[in-house]
PDB file of C-alpha atoms in Angstrom:
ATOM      1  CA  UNK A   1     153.047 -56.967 189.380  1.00  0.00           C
ATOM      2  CA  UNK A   2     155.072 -56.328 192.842  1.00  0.00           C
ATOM      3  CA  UNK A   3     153.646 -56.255 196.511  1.00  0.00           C
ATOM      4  CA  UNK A   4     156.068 -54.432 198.613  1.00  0.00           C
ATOM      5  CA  UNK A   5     157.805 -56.486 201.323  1.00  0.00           C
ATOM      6  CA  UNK A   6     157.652 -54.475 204.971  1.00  0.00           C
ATOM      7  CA  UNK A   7     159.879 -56.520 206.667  1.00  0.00           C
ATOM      8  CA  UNK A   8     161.221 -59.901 207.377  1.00  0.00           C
ATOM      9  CA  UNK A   9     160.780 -61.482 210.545  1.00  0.00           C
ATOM     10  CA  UNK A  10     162.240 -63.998 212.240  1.00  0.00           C
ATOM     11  CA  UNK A  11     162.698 -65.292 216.010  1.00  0.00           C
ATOM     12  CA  UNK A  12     163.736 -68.860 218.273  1.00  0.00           C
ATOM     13  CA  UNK A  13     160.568 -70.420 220.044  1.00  0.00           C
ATOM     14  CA  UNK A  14     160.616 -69.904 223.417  1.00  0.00           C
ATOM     15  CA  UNK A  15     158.638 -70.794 226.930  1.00  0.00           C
ATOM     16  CA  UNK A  16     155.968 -69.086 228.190  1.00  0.00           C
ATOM     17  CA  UNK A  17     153.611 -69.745 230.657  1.00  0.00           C
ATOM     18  CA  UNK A  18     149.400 -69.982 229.425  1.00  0.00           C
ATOM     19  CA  UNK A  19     146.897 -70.664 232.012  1.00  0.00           C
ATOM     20  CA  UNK A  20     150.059 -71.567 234.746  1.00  0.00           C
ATOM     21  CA  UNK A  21     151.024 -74.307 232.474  1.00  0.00           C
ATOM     22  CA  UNK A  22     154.356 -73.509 229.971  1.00  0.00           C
ATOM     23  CA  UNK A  23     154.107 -73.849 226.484  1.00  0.00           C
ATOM     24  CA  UNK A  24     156.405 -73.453 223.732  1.00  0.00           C
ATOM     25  CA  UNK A  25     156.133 -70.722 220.844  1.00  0.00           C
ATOM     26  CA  UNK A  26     157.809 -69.245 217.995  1.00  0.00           C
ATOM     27  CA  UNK A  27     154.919 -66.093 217.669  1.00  0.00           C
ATOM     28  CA  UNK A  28     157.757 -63.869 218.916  1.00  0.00           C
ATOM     29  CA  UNK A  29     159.378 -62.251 215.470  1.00  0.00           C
ATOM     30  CA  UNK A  30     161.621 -59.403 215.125  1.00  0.00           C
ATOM     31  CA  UNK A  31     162.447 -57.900 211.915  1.00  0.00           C
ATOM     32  CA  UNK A  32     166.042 -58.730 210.275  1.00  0.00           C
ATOM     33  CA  UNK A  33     168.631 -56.172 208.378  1.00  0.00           C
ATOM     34  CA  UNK A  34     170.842 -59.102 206.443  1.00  0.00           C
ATOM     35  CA  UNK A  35     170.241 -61.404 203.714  1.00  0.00           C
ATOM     36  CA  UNK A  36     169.404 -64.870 204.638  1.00  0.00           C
ATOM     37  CA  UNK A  37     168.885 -67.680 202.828  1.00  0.00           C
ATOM     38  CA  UNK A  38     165.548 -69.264 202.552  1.00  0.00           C
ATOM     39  CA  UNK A  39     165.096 -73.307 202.298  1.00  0.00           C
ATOM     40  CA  UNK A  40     162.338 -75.208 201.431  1.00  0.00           C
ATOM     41  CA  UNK A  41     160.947 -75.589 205.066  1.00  0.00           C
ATOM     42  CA  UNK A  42     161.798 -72.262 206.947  1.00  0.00           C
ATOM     43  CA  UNK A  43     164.199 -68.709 206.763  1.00  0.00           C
ATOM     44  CA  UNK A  44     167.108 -69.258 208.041  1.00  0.00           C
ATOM     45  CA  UNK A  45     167.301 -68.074 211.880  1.00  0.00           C
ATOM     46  CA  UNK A  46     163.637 -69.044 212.081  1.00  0.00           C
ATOM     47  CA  UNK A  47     162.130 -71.280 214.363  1.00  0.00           C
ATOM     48  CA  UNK A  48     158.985 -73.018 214.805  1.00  0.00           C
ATOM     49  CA  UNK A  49     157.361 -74.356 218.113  1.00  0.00           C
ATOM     50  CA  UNK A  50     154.769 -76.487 217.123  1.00  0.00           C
ATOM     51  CA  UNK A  51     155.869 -78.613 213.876  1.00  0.00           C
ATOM     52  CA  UNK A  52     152.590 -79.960 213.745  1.00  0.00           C
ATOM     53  CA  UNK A  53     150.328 -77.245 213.009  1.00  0.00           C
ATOM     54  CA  UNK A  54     153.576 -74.585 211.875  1.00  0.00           C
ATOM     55  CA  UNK A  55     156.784 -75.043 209.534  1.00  0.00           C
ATOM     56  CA  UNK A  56     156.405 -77.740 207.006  1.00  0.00           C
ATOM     57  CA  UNK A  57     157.458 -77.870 203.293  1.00  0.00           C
ATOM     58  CA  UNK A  58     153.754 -76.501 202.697  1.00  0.00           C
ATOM     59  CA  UNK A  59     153.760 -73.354 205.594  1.00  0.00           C
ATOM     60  CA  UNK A  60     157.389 -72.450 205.195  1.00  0.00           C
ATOM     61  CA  UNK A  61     156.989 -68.870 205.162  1.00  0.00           C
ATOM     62  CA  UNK A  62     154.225 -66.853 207.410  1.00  0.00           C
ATOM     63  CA  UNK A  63     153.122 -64.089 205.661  1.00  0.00           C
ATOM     64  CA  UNK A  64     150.695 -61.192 207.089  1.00  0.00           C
ATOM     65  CA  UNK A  65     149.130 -58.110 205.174  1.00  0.00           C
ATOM     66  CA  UNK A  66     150.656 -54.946 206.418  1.00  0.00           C
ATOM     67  CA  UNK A  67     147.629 -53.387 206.677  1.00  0.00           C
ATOM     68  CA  UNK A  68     145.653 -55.627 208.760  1.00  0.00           C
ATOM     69  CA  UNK A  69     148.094 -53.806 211.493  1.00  0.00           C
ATOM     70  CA  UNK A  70     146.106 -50.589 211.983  1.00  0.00           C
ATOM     71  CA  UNK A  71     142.905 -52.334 212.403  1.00  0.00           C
ATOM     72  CA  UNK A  72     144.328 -54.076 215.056  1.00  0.00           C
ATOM     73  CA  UNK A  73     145.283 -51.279 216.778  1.00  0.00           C
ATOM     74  CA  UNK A  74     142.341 -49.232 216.266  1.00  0.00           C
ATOM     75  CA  UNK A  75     140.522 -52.241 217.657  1.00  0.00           C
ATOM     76  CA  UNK A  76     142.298 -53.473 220.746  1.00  0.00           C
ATOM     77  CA  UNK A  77     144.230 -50.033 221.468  1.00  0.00           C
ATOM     78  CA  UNK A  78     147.395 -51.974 221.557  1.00  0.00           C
ATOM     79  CA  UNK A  79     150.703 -51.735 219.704  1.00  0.00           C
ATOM     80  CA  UNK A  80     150.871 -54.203 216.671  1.00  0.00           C
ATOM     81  CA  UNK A  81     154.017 -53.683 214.647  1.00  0.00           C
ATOM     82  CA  UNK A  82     155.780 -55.950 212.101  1.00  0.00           C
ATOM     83  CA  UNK A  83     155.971 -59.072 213.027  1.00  0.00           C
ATOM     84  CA  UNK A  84     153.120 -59.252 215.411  1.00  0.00           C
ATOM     85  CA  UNK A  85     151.152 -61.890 214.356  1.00  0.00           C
ATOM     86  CA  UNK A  86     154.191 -64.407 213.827  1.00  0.00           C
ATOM     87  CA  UNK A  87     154.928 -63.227 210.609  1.00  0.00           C
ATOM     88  CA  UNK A  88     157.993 -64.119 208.628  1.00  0.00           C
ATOM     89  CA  UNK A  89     156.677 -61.689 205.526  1.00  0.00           C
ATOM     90  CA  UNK A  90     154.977 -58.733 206.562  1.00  0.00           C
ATOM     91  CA  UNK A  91     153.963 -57.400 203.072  1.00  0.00           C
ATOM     92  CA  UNK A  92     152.000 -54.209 201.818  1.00  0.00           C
ATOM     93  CA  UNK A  93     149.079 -54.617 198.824  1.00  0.00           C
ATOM     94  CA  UNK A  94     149.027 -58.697 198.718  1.00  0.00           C
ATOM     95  CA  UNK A  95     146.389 -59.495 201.138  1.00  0.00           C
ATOM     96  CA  UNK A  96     143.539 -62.388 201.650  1.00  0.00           C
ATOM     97  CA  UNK A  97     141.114 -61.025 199.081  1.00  0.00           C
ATOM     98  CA  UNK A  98     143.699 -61.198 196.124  1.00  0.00           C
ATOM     99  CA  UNK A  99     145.653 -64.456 197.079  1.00  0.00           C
ATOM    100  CA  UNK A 100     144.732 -67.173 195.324  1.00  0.00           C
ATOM    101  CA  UNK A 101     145.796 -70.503 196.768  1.00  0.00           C
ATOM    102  CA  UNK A 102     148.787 -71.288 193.646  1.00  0.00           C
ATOM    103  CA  UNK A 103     150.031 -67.616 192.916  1.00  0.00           C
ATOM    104  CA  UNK A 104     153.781 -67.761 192.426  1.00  0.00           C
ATOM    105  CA  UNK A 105     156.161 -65.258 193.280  1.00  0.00           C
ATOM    106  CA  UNK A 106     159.705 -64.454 192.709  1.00  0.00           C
ATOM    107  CA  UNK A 107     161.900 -62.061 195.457  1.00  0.00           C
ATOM    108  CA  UNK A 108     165.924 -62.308 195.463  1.00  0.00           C
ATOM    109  CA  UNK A 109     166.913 -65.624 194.514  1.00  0.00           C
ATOM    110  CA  UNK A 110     163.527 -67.487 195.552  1.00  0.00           C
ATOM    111  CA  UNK A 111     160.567 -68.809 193.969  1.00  0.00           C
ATOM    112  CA  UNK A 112     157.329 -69.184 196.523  1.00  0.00           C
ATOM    113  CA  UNK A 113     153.537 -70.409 195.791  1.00  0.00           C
ATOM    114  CA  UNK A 114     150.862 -69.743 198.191  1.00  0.00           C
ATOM    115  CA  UNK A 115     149.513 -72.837 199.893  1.00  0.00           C
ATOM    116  CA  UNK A 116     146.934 -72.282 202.540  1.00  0.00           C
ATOM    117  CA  UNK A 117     145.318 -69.423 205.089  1.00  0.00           C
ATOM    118  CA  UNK A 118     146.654 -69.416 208.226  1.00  0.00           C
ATOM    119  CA  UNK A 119     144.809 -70.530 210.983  1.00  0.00           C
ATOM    120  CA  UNK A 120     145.128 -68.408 214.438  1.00  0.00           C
ATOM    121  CA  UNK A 121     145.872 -70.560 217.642  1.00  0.00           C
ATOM    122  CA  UNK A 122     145.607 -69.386 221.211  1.00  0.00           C
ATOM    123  CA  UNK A 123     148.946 -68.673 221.414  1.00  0.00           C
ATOM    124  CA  UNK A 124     148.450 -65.133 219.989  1.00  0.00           C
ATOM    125  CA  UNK A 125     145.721 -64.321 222.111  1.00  0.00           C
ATOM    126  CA  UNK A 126     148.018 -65.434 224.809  1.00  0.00           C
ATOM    127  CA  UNK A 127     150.953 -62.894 223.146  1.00  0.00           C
ATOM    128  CA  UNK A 128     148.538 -60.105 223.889  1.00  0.00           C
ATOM    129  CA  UNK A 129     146.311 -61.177 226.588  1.00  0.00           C
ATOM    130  CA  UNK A 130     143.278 -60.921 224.499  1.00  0.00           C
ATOM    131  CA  UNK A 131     142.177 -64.684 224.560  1.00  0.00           C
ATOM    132  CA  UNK A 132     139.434 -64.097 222.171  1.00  0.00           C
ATOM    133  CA  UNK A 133     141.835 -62.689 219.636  1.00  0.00           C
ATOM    134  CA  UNK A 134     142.225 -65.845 217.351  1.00  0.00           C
ATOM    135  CA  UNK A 135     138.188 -66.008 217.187  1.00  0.00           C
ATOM    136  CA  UNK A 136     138.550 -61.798 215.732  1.00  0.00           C
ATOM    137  CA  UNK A 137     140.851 -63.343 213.538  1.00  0.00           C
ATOM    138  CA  UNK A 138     138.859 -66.127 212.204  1.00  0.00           C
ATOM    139  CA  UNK A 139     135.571 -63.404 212.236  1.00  0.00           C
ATOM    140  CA  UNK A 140     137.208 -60.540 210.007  1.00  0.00           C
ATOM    141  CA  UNK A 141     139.105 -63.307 207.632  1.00  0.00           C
ATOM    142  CA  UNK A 142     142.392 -61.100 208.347  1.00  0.00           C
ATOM    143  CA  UNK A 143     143.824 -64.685 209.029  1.00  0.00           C
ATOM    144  CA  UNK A 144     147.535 -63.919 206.877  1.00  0.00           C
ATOM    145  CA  UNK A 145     148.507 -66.632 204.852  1.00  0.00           C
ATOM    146  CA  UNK A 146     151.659 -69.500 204.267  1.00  0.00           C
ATOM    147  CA  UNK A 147     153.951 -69.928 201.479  1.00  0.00           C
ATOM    148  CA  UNK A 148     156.011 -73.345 200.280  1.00  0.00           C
ATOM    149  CA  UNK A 149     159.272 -72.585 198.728  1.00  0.00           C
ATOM    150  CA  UNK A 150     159.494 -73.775 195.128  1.00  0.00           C
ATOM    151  CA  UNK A 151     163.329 -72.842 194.977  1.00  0.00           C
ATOM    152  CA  UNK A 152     165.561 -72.430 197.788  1.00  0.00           C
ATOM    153  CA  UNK A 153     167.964 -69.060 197.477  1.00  0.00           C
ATOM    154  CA  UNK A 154     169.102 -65.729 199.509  1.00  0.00           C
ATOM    155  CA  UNK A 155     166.565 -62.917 199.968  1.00  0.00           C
ATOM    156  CA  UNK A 156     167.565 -59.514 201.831  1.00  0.00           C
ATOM    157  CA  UNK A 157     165.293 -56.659 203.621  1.00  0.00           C
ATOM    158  CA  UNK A 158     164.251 -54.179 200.205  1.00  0.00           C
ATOM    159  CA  UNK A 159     163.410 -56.702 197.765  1.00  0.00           C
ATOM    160  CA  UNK A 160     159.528 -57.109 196.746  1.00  0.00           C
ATOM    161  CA  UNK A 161     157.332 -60.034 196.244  1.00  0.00           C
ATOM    162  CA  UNK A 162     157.386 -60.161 192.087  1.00  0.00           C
ATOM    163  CA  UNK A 163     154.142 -62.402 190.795  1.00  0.00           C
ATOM    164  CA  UNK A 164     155.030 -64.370 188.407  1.00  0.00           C
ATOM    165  CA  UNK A 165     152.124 -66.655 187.400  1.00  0.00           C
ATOM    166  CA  UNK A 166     148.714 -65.894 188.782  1.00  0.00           C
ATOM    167  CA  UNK A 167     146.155 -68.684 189.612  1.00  0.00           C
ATOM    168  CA  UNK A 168     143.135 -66.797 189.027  1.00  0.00           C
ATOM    169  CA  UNK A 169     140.953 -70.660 188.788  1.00  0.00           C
ATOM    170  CA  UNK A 170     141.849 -71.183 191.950  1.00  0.00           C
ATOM    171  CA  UNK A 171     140.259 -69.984 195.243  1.00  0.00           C
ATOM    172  CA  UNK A 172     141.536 -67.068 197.632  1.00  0.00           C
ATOM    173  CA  UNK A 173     142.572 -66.989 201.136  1.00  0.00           C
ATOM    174  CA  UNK A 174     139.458 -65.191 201.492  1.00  0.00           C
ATOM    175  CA  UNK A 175     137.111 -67.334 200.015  1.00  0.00           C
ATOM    176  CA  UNK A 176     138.397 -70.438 202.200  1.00  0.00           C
ATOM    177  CA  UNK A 177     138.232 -68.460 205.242  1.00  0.00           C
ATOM    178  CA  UNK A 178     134.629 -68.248 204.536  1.00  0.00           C
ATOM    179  CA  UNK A 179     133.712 -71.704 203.683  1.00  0.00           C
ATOM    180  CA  UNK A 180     135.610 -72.610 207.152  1.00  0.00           C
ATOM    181  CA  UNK A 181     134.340 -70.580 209.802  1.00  0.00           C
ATOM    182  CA  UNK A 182     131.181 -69.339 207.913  1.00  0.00           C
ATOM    183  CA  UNK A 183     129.796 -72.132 205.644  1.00  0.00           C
ATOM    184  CA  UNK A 184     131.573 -75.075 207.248  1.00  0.00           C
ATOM    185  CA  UNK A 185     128.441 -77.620 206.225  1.00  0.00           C
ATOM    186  CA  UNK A 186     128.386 -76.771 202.560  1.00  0.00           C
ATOM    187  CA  UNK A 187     129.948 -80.034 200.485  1.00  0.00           C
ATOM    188  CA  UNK A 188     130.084 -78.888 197.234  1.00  0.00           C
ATOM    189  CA  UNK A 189     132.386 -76.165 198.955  1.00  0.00           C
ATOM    190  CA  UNK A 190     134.454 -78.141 200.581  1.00  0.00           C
ATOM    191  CA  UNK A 191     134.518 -80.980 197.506  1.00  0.00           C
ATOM    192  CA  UNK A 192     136.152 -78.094 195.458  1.00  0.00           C
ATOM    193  CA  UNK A 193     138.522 -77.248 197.896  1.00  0.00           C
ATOM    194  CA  UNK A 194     139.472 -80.912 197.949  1.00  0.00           C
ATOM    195  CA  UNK A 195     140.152 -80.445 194.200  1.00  0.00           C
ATOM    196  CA  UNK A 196     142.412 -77.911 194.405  1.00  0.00           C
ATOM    197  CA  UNK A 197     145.861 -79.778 193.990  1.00  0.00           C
ATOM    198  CA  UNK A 198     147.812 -76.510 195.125  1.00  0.00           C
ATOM    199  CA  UNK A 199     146.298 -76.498 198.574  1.00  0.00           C
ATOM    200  CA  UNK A 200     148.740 -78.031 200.801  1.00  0.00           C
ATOM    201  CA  UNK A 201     147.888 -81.735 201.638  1.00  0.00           C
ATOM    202  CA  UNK A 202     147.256 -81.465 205.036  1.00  0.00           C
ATOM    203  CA  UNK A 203     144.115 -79.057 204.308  1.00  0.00           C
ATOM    204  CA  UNK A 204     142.877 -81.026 201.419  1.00  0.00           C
ATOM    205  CA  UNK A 205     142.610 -83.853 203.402  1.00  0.00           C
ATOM    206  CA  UNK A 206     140.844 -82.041 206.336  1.00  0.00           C
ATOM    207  CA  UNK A 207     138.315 -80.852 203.858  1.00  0.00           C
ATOM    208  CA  UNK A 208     137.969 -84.485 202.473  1.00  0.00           C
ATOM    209  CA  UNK A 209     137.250 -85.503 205.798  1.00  0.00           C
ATOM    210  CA  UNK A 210     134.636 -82.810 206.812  1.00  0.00           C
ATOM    211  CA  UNK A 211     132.907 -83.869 203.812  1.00  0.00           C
ATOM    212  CA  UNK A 212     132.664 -87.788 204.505  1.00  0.00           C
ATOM    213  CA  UNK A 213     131.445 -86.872 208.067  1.00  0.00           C
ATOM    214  CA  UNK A 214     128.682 -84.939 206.876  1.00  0.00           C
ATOM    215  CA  UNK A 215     127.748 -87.389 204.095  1.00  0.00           C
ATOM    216  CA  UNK A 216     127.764 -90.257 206.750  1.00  0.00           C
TER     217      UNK A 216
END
């Protein structure tokens, strides 16, 4: 199975100024024309801002659905092209309700697994002035999603996301977006996700900990 990839996106961080204070982001992406080649912690003329919460050998690659872009627009009657939501991967037909944390996919030279959703931060609502944006996010679940790279390579504008070994055991985007912002209190939930050894480690642990505050 293929997913058709829109566009690659990539862009420096750079200052900006939230609430008269300046902050640092990398949200601004622009699509590329060139191959580039693709390690295991970012695409090459990529930058993140914040290390902490972006970038990583687990969120390498930023991926949004392609589709998610109309609603947007239809919602906030504002342009949202590729790349507008940070996006390194814009891609058509792969979206939160069919990724399952673990799916593996091959495109050019590169191997990628999907590792967790992404989580919205108030430096999109600051990109568009809408500073309840990252809450719409969280509330419609079109939250996008991060690869890790399993093998480093070259990748060029044309090529398509190729699945190559589906984890159909494991839980979607979608269904962790739910337990998160719906169903936050549920342990047997969040115990599961715990389990799930593809999640990256960073999540797994946050779920671990959610689940020995509520037992305490």
């Amino acid at each position: 199975m293929e997913y058709k990839l829109v566009s690659i996106n990539v862009g420096k961080a750079r200052r900006e100024l939230y609430k008269n204070k300046e902050i640092a982001t990398g949200i601004y992406k622009k699509p590329i024309e060139e191959e580039v080649f693709v390690s295991t912690v970012q695409i090459g003329g990529d930058q993140q801002a914040d290390l902490v919460n972006h970038g990583g050998k687990d969120q390498a690659i930023c991926a949004y659905p392609f589709e998610h872009l109309e609603y947007w627009e239809k919602t906030l009657q504002q342009s949202f092209t590729v790349g507008a939501f940070g996006e390194n991967f814009t891609i058509q037909g792969l979206n939160e309700e069919n990724a399952h944390i673990g799916d593996i996919f091959e495109i050019g030279d590169v191997r990628i697994q999907i590792s967790n959703p992404r989580k919205p931060c108030y430096k999109l609502g600051n990109r568009y002035k809408v500073d309840e944006l990252p809450l719409l996010v969280q509330q419609t679940g079109y939250t996008g999603f991060y690869f890790r790279v399993l093998k480093e390579g070259f990748i060029k504008p044309g090529q398509n996301l190729r699945l190559i070994e589906r984890k159909e055991e494991n839980p979607t985007v979608a269904y962790i977006n739910k337990v998160i912002y719906q169903d936050e209190e549920n342990v047997q939930a969040l115990k599961n996700l715990v389990e799930v050894k593809e999640l990256s480690e960073r999540w797994r642990n946050s779920f671990q900990n959610k689940v020995e505050k509520l037992l305490n």
